[in-house]
């Protein structure tokens, strides 16, 4: 009897594939930011499997949903999911960070399926807000999603956009915070404490839900029900773990910049159950 | 000029629903007609220039033309990285308009003197840099700005600048306009400081010194042919700008000549020296202090030609 994989299993499997790609890419390219990639694997898996209306055959399809990855340093994970969804050949992944490579360290709109280039924090949300305004002006039905990081929320420009989006009732906009609570030099609570974040956002007239960012069911339930309230932009705080899935990386500051050596790669892939 | 710009934009926007204005709480008394005519294409983001530029970029990414508008350095330096990474790198139709470049705001002080804007904006790939000198150029530049596909910086005058062009102009981005001909020297100016240049040329003419007067309304892309011709055909080149001497029009002209291997007979850059404006006084008084009033410019040109 053939056993059909449920969508939850599909998403979980895709998240593992994303992680394994990211580990191999950063190992091969000798680049950093792998911890920031691993924390958002389920977020991307659920978005591409269940939420986003996109077409790999037509990356510029006008009716597509827009996804802006504001934490451009985690772009390796987005490249991985785009390759898995057929936006470009999987072979490109191993050119990440390499001479004559197809994929630069931070996310690039020169790659099929990537909406917008980022790399400096605090840029994604204002642009997403502009796209939401443009869509509403022309009564277009597509939605705009923006993935932000803890570091993004340090930036004043992100807060400028938070206030503005609420002022203009942009309920076609959903922000997903990959809240791994670790930034470049330390834990967010020690660097620039964002808490109480939900209270800050709700008092700024956003509709907020908090989920476990590694549970695909919770992510799917929240993202599929946006907008949470008519007339308000939606915010999903996805509580995640930096370096998720690799024991020696999880919840460490070092994995922000770090990559893995040969031995660590083997161990990490083994822990993920990938061979 | 700002009124002329806003009126021209309003007229264009009546027939082009791609045009949005995104501004940061600046424009009182000027932008209201656009806001009233097109409330769903007008956004005041509050005092938040980074968001202004990012939002404009997002609007432009969707096939629209977004104009950011403010005074002095607010829509350029405060949000320079948004201009670079978002607007210019993605090469979208974000048009950055400032009111009052150089020393226009007089006694308001250093924060309001845009004295490095041309150098910074022209160093950005994909950016076009425009500074019209009078109403005729301002109107033509507004049309050209909308017609141009890509980011553009428009340095707009603040006052009722008198006409420099005495006849109809043929305005094209990247092509200078010769205001008057002459071979004793060429004064190449950009923006509203052209008023002083025109007055100087008139005065020198009385003494039989015939100056070629060139409005370099587009600093980038620079009209290199015009510059090279001026170097070859006149007794010397004087560049004139209301801007720091570093990297502005004078620098662009010098680069073009050196790149072409053309040496002008004489060369003088008239600009604001490499300093911050800490003097207190009116626009006209400040121009004079920095050698950019008509009498001071005239004296500088005479010294150059006599040397």
XYZ file of C-alpha atoms in Angstrom:
582
model
C 0.000 0.000 0.000
C 1.321 3.408 -0.932
C 1.484 5.810 1.983
C 0.773 9.401 0.988
C 2.843 11.991 2.730
C 0.773 14.579 4.550
C 1.444 18.238 3.880
C 2.837 18.557 7.386
C 5.354 15.843 6.628
C 6.128 17.477 3.301
C 6.862 20.788 4.981
C 8.999 19.179 7.639
C 10.936 17.266 5.044
C 11.429 20.442 2.995
C 12.671 22.256 6.109
C 15.252 19.530 6.629
C 16.287 19.764 2.988
C 16.663 23.546 3.329
C 18.877 23.039 6.381
C 21.046 20.474 4.663
C 21.467 22.740 1.630
C 22.414 25.671 3.859
C 25.010 23.637 5.724
C 26.550 22.354 2.517
C 26.460 25.775 0.840
C 28.104 27.602 3.708
C 30.598 24.788 4.180
C 31.519 24.823 0.498
C 31.573 28.602 0.238
C 33.275 29.030 3.623
C 30.702 31.642 4.540
C 28.799 32.563 7.661
C 25.228 33.256 8.759
C 24.232 29.614 8.748
C 22.557 29.945 12.159
C 20.270 32.631 10.738
C 19.350 30.329 7.860
C 18.594 27.312 10.025
C 16.188 29.228 12.254
C 13.805 30.044 9.417
C 13.676 26.730 7.577
C 10.100 25.897 8.642
C 8.939 29.455 7.952
C 10.137 29.211 4.360
C 8.892 25.650 3.939
C 5.376 26.577 5.019
C 5.355 29.752 2.938
C 6.352 27.953 -0.253
C 4.360 24.764 0.321
C 1.159 26.245 1.677
C 0.877 30.014 1.529
C 2.535 31.856 -1.337
C 0.874 31.989 -4.741
C 3.962 31.891 -6.928
C 4.852 30.130 -10.166
C 8.431 28.978 -10.845
C 7.692 29.055 -14.573
C 6.684 32.713 -14.321
C 8.731 34.358 -11.537
C 7.407 37.796 -12.536
C 3.749 36.726 -12.824
C 1.908 39.960 -11.935
C -0.574 38.229 -9.627
C 2.075 36.476 -7.557
C 2.324 37.079 -3.841
C 5.381 39.135 -2.933
C 7.888 37.916 -0.353
C 10.646 40.216 0.807
C 13.391 38.707 2.911
C 14.569 41.649 4.949
C 17.150 39.551 6.789
C 19.161 39.227 3.601
C 22.067 37.562 5.405
C 19.907 34.455 5.712
C 19.436 34.415 1.957
C 21.006 30.989 1.599
C 17.835 29.470 3.020
C 15.664 31.318 0.509
C 17.914 30.207 -2.335
C 17.539 26.645 -1.079
C 13.744 26.683 -1.064
C 13.614 28.412 -4.445
C 15.872 25.737 -5.938
C 13.710 23.012 -4.404
C 10.638 24.651 -5.951
C 12.229 24.780 -9.380
C 12.934 28.488 -9.776
C 16.478 27.628 -10.814
C 18.652 24.481 -11.000
C 19.748 22.911 -7.717
C 23.300 22.940 -9.077
C 23.404 26.690 -8.532
C 23.351 26.168 -4.765
C 26.904 24.899 -4.672
C 28.079 28.109 -6.369
C 26.926 30.125 -3.355
C 29.672 32.523 -2.203
C 32.081 31.166 -4.832
C 34.030 32.866 -7.605
C 31.813 33.168 -10.679
C 28.961 32.024 -8.474
C 25.285 32.374 -9.228
C 24.342 33.219 -5.659
C 25.854 36.022 -3.601
C 26.022 35.969 0.163
C 23.086 38.278 0.699
C 19.823 37.769 -1.113
C 19.789 39.108 -4.666
C 16.949 40.020 -7.006
C 19.116 38.913 -9.904
C 18.133 35.360 -8.947
C 14.807 34.039 -10.322
C 12.094 34.071 -7.668
C 13.782 36.660 -5.451
C 11.618 39.743 -5.195
C 14.084 42.180 -3.672
C 17.718 42.453 -2.668
C 18.585 43.139 0.934
C 21.630 42.775 3.129
C 21.591 45.915 5.190
C 18.936 45.531 7.863
C 15.895 47.762 8.072
C 15.285 47.973 4.328
C 12.740 45.243 3.691
C 9.673 46.404 5.543
C 9.449 49.932 4.055
C 9.631 48.446 0.561
C 7.023 45.809 1.423
C 4.793 48.609 2.674
C 5.210 50.445 -0.631
C 4.262 47.280 -2.505
C 1.190 46.903 -0.298
C 0.146 50.465 -1.086
C 0.617 49.896 -4.816
C -1.421 46.673 -4.713
C -4.254 48.324 -2.841
C -4.291 51.298 -5.186
C -4.901 49.009 -8.151
C -7.277 46.701 -6.237
C -4.902 43.788 -6.763
C -5.539 40.740 -4.627
C -2.029 39.438 -4.117
C -0.519 39.648 -0.650
C 2.789 41.019 0.547
C 4.909 39.122 3.062
C 8.073 40.305 4.738
C 10.412 38.193 6.870
C 12.320 40.247 9.417
C 14.924 39.395 12.028
C 15.595 40.573 15.555
C 18.309 42.828 14.159
C 15.821 44.331 11.698
C 13.792 45.513 14.630
C 16.790 47.369 16.034
C 16.614 49.608 12.967
C 14.616 52.817 13.216
C 13.507 52.496 9.614
C 11.619 49.318 10.489
C 9.678 51.191 13.152
C 8.977 54.025 10.734
C 7.382 51.444 8.472
C 5.539 49.754 11.354
C 3.824 53.021 12.284
C 3.092 53.923 8.675
C 1.597 50.529 7.724
C -0.833 50.731 10.622
C -1.703 54.351 9.858
C -2.794 53.259 6.390
C -4.553 50.051 7.476
C -2.497 47.815 5.196
C -4.186 44.492 5.851
C -2.677 42.995 2.690
C 0.685 42.978 4.477
C 1.984 40.236 6.790
C 5.276 40.378 8.628
C 6.922 37.232 9.916
C 9.534 37.738 12.607
C 12.143 35.003 12.775
C 12.583 35.579 16.483
C 15.679 33.528 17.254
C 16.722 36.040 19.906
C 20.377 36.050 18.941
C 22.080 38.818 16.993
C 25.624 39.325 15.793
C 27.268 40.148 19.102
C 24.961 38.599 21.631
C 21.495 37.709 22.846
C 18.884 40.309 21.980
C 17.855 40.656 25.605
C 21.407 41.758 26.402
C 22.037 43.911 23.317
C 18.763 45.731 22.785
C 15.837 44.114 24.501
C 12.807 44.074 22.210
C 10.380 42.983 24.901
C 7.539 43.363 25.453
C 7.344 43.178 21.677
C 3.759 42.036 21.235
C 2.549 44.884 23.410
C 4.600 47.353 21.401
C 3.101 46.102 18.158
C -0.491 45.838 19.304
C -0.322 49.307 20.779
C 0.972 50.404 17.360
C -2.249 48.994 15.848
C -0.897 45.758 14.399
C -2.648 42.437 14.826
C -0.159 39.990 16.298
C 0.016 36.237 16.712
C 2.811 34.261 18.316
C 3.690 30.760 17.160
C 6.384 28.164 17.578
C 8.401 28.877 14.456
C 9.492 25.277 14.113
C 5.961 23.810 14.179
C 4.604 23.814 10.664
C 0.991 23.372 11.793
C 1.136 26.485 13.935
C 2.859 28.488 11.219
C 0.375 27.382 8.579
C -2.608 28.128 10.768
C -1.430 31.653 11.497
C -0.225 32.548 8.015
C -3.307 31.180 6.271
C -5.621 33.258 8.435
C -4.049 36.635 7.689
C -5.285 39.295 7.803
C -6.071 38.578 11.418
C -8.220 41.685 11.676
C -9.630 43.737 8.822
C -7.937 47.081 8.483
C -4.801 46.063 10.358
C -1.475 44.721 9.131
C -0.685 41.256 10.474
C 2.399 40.234 12.402
C 3.471 36.671 13.126
C 6.129 36.371 15.781
C 7.711 32.999 15.096
C 9.669 31.946 18.167
C 12.649 30.116 16.746
C 16.032 28.778 17.752
C 19.161 30.101 16.140
C 21.014 27.227 14.483
C 17.976 24.957 14.875
C 18.571 21.298 14.117
C 22.298 21.214 14.781
C 23.106 20.569 18.424
C 26.387 22.434 18.566
C 24.888 25.492 16.932
C 21.549 25.823 18.625
C 21.075 29.038 20.543
C 24.679 30.124 20.195
C 26.005 33.526 19.229
C 28.914 31.898 17.414
C 26.699 30.392 14.734
C 25.720 33.843 13.457
C 29.031 34.277 11.687
C 30.310 30.735 11.841
C 30.353 28.038 9.211
C 31.199 24.361 9.594
C 34.335 22.366 8.909
C 34.283 18.910 7.298
C 33.817 17.061 10.549
C 31.097 19.401 11.783
C 29.275 19.148 8.475
C 29.191 15.386 8.753
C 27.910 15.572 12.308
C 25.296 18.207 11.435
C 23.954 16.245 8.476
C 23.902 13.138 10.628
C 21.840 14.929 13.263
C 19.421 16.049 10.570
C 19.173 12.488 9.336
C 20.533 13.481 5.931
C 23.224 11.425 4.283
C 10.744 77.390 -8.961
C 9.232 74.979 -6.460
C 5.771 76.284 -7.349
C 6.490 75.822 -11.033
C 7.712 72.292 -10.381
C 4.644 71.368 -8.365
C 2.311 72.826 -10.969
C 4.054 70.961 -13.784
C 3.945 67.720 -11.827
C 0.262 68.174 -11.076
C -0.521 68.621 -14.747
C 1.473 65.538 -15.743
C -0.108 63.456 -12.975
C -3.594 64.237 -14.284
C -2.844 62.043 -17.277
C -0.556 59.504 -15.649
C -1.927 57.493 -12.755
C 1.439 55.852 -12.162
C 2.668 58.986 -10.418
C 2.728 58.940 -6.611
C 4.086 61.539 -4.199
C 5.659 60.202 -1.030
C 6.917 62.915 1.249
C 8.111 63.358 4.782
C 6.046 66.159 6.288
C 7.589 68.896 4.159
C 5.990 71.001 1.438
C 3.519 73.255 3.219
C 1.829 75.639 0.812
C 3.118 73.803 -2.249
C 1.987 70.206 -2.300
C -1.654 70.634 -1.295
C -3.065 70.707 -4.867
C -1.520 67.284 -5.597
C -2.748 65.930 -2.263
C -6.268 67.156 -2.950
C -6.355 66.013 -6.573
C -4.894 62.552 -5.947
C -5.463 61.592 -2.305
C -4.848 57.913 -3.031
C -1.524 58.687 -4.710
C -0.267 61.048 -2.043
C 1.402 59.839 1.138
C 2.919 61.860 3.938
C 4.931 59.298 5.882
C 5.666 61.715 8.705
C 9.183 62.771 9.589
C 10.685 59.492 8.419
C 12.856 59.829 5.347
C 14.179 56.274 5.329
C 10.653 54.919 5.230
C 9.718 57.564 2.661
C 12.388 56.273 0.307
C 11.716 52.604 0.992
C 7.975 53.036 0.477
C 8.636 54.976 -2.716
C 10.833 52.133 -3.908
C 8.155 49.546 -3.132
C 5.583 51.599 -5.047
C 7.994 51.986 -7.948
C 8.843 48.271 -7.952
C 5.222 47.705 -8.964
C 5.533 49.731 -12.154
C 4.758 53.160 -10.774
C 6.698 56.409 -10.553
C 7.252 57.537 -6.967
C 8.452 61.016 -6.158
C 10.076 61.707 -2.828
C 10.104 65.356 -1.937
C 11.650 67.368 0.836
C 14.132 70.142 1.442
C 17.888 70.343 1.684
C 19.567 67.079 2.769
C 16.568 65.306 4.228
C 15.588 63.156 1.212
C 19.193 62.398 0.247
C 21.674 62.063 3.077
C 19.285 60.872 5.764
C 18.204 57.977 3.583
C 21.251 57.552 1.376
C 21.418 53.801 1.834
C 17.773 53.412 0.814
C 18.542 55.450 -2.303
C 21.584 53.308 -3.056
C 20.433 49.787 -2.161
C 16.719 50.068 -2.834
C 16.149 52.641 -5.576
C 19.384 52.663 -7.562
C 20.382 49.015 -7.283
C 16.918 47.910 -8.353
C 16.942 50.716 -10.939
C 13.357 51.751 -10.358
C 11.423 54.950 -10.913
C 12.102 56.762 -7.679
C 12.542 60.478 -8.301
C 14.156 62.408 -5.482
C 13.260 66.079 -5.440
C 14.858 68.574 -3.119
C 13.799 72.131 -2.723
C 16.578 74.615 -2.144
C 20.047 73.277 -2.846
C 23.262 75.028 -1.898
C 22.888 78.039 0.367
C 19.227 78.778 -0.432
C 18.026 78.529 3.119
C 20.423 81.213 4.247
C 20.289 81.867 7.961
C 18.531 78.578 8.737
C 22.010 77.190 9.011
C 24.252 74.291 8.161
C 21.673 71.509 8.540
C 19.677 73.111 5.719
C 22.552 73.745 3.316
C 22.718 70.998 0.695
C 26.346 71.392 -0.264
C 27.480 67.843 -1.012
C 24.349 66.467 -2.672
C 25.497 66.613 -6.289
C 28.763 64.817 -5.552
C 27.051 62.106 -3.557
C 24.134 61.578 -5.912
C 26.299 61.480 -9.018
C 28.475 58.774 -7.508
C 25.525 56.361 -7.447
C 25.247 54.025 -10.444
C 21.956 54.398 -12.380
C 21.276 57.838 -10.889
C 20.630 60.863 -13.103
C 21.391 64.250 -11.524
C 19.503 67.333 -12.662
C 19.597 70.953 -11.461
C 17.471 73.324 -13.552
C 18.440 76.998 -13.596
C 15.159 78.771 -14.293
C 11.431 78.173 -14.689
C 11.699 77.049 -18.297
C 14.271 74.408 -17.417
C 12.319 73.444 -14.295
C 9.179 72.677 -16.289
C 11.086 70.836 -19.001
C 13.077 68.903 -16.402
C 9.882 67.794 -14.680
C 8.603 66.285 -17.923
C 12.003 64.730 -18.610
C 12.129 63.306 -15.084
C 8.839 61.476 -15.570
C 9.764 60.303 -19.054
C 13.125 58.940 -17.897
C 13.082 55.302 -16.839
C 15.095 54.968 -13.637
C 16.092 56.887 -10.534
C 16.696 60.605 -10.849
C 17.747 63.387 -8.521
C 16.137 66.788 -9.130
C 17.609 69.793 -7.327
C 14.854 72.393 -7.438
C 15.136 76.105 -6.748
C 13.401 77.724 -3.848
C 12.557 81.194 -5.054
C 11.255 83.234 -7.978
C 14.427 82.816 -9.993
C 14.507 85.079 -13.075
C 14.633 83.607 -16.577
C 18.096 82.876 -17.893
C 16.955 81.548 -21.242
C 15.613 84.316 -23.451
C 14.081 81.950 -25.983
C 12.406 78.562 -26.070
C 14.701 75.745 -24.966
C 15.268 72.264 -26.311
C 15.724 70.361 -23.077
C 17.138 66.865 -23.132
C 18.660 65.038 -20.174
C 22.409 64.857 -20.630
C 22.566 67.631 -23.197
C 23.695 71.056 -22.024
C 22.034 74.221 -23.240
C 24.196 77.055 -24.516
C 22.729 80.302 -23.236
C 25.077 82.557 -25.176
C 28.133 82.021 -27.333
C 31.616 83.384 -26.948
C 35.237 82.267 -27.219
C 37.144 84.275 -24.614
C 35.994 81.914 -21.866
C 33.258 79.425 -21.104
C 31.278 79.585 -17.892
C 29.661 76.229 -17.249
C 27.104 76.383 -14.444
C 24.464 74.126 -12.952
C 21.280 75.202 -11.208
C 20.039 78.556 -10.068
C 23.518 80.022 -9.585
C 23.197 80.509 -13.341
C 21.581 83.861 -12.539
C 24.907 85.155 -11.342
C 26.664 83.663 -14.331
C 24.284 85.424 -16.709
C 24.863 88.744 -14.964
C 28.622 88.238 -15.100
C 28.535 87.436 -18.809
C 26.554 90.641 -19.413
C 29.075 92.733 -17.508
C 32.089 91.183 -19.229
C 30.456 91.685 -22.599
C 30.509 95.426 -21.945
C 34.308 95.222 -21.863
C 34.437 93.110 -24.992
C 35.021 89.854 -23.169
C 32.777 87.327 -24.871
C 31.870 84.441 -22.605
C 30.197 81.249 -23.672
C 27.522 80.546 -21.135
C 26.479 76.932 -20.683
C 23.695 75.569 -18.526
C 24.767 72.087 -17.482
C 21.330 71.227 -16.127
C 22.237 67.537 -16.109
C 25.399 66.885 -14.127
C 25.031 63.157 -14.693
C 25.196 62.008 -17.405
C 27.449 64.938 -18.232
C 27.405 66.436 -21.731
C 31.044 65.635 -22.438
C 30.947 66.816 -26.039
C 29.874 70.250 -24.928
C 32.611 70.389 -22.300
C 35.318 69.234 -24.695
C 34.175 71.727 -27.333
C 34.292 74.514 -24.756
C 37.842 73.537 -23.804
C 38.995 73.506 -27.398
C 37.160 76.572 -28.603
C 37.450 79.059 -25.735
C 40.193 80.745 -23.749
C 39.386 78.850 -20.579
C 36.725 77.046 -18.575
C 35.123 78.303 -15.400
C 32.757 75.930 -13.628
C 30.225 77.475 -11.291
C 28.087 75.669 -8.769
C 26.407 76.254 -5.437
C 28.015 73.196 -3.954
C 31.153 72.039 -2.224
C 34.200 72.154 -4.509
C 34.711 68.413 -3.983
C 33.112 66.125 -6.504
C 30.445 68.377 -7.965
C 30.104 69.944 -11.396
C 33.695 71.180 -11.432
C 34.969 67.737 -10.626
C 32.768 66.155 -13.260
C 33.974 68.596 -15.917
C 37.621 68.048 -14.946
C 37.177 64.288 -15.085
C 35.598 64.486 -18.530
C 38.438 66.624 -19.890
C 41.223 64.514 -18.417
C 39.569 61.308 -19.574
C 39.396 62.751 -23.081
C 42.976 63.998 -22.952
C 41.838 67.554 -23.545
C 43.501 70.347 -21.629
C 41.640 73.643 -21.389
C 43.772 76.741 -21.785
C 42.759 77.817 -18.303
C 40.574 76.171 -15.683
C 38.841 77.483 -12.572
C 36.299 75.857 -10.294
C 34.048 78.310 -8.506
C 32.273 76.564 -5.665
C 31.815 76.593 -1.928
C 35.147 75.806 -0.264
C 35.543 72.506 1.549
C 33.898 73.627 4.774
C 30.591 73.629 6.617
C 28.561 76.784 6.425
C 28.712 78.267 9.901
C 28.312 81.880 8.826
C 24.923 83.457 9.554
C 23.174 85.447 6.872
C 20.838 85.577 3.903
C 21.268 83.490 0.769
C 22.678 86.446 -1.153
C 25.029 87.442 1.646
C 26.334 83.896 2.008
C 26.935 83.600 -1.726
C 29.004 86.752 -1.560
C 30.979 85.489 1.432
C 31.969 82.401 -0.509
C 32.833 84.257 -3.686
C 29.689 83.249 -5.540
C 27.934 86.614 -5.922
C 28.003 88.126 -9.421
C 30.654 90.761 -8.557
C 32.922 88.174 -6.912
C 32.498 85.736 -9.781
C 33.246 88.489 -12.260
C 36.428 89.399 -10.411
C 37.503 85.749 -10.374
C 36.936 85.387 -14.111
C 38.875 88.580 -14.841
C 41.776 87.388 -12.686
C 41.825 84.047 -14.469
C 41.839 85.591 -17.919
C 44.488 88.136 -16.949
C 46.793 85.540 -15.459
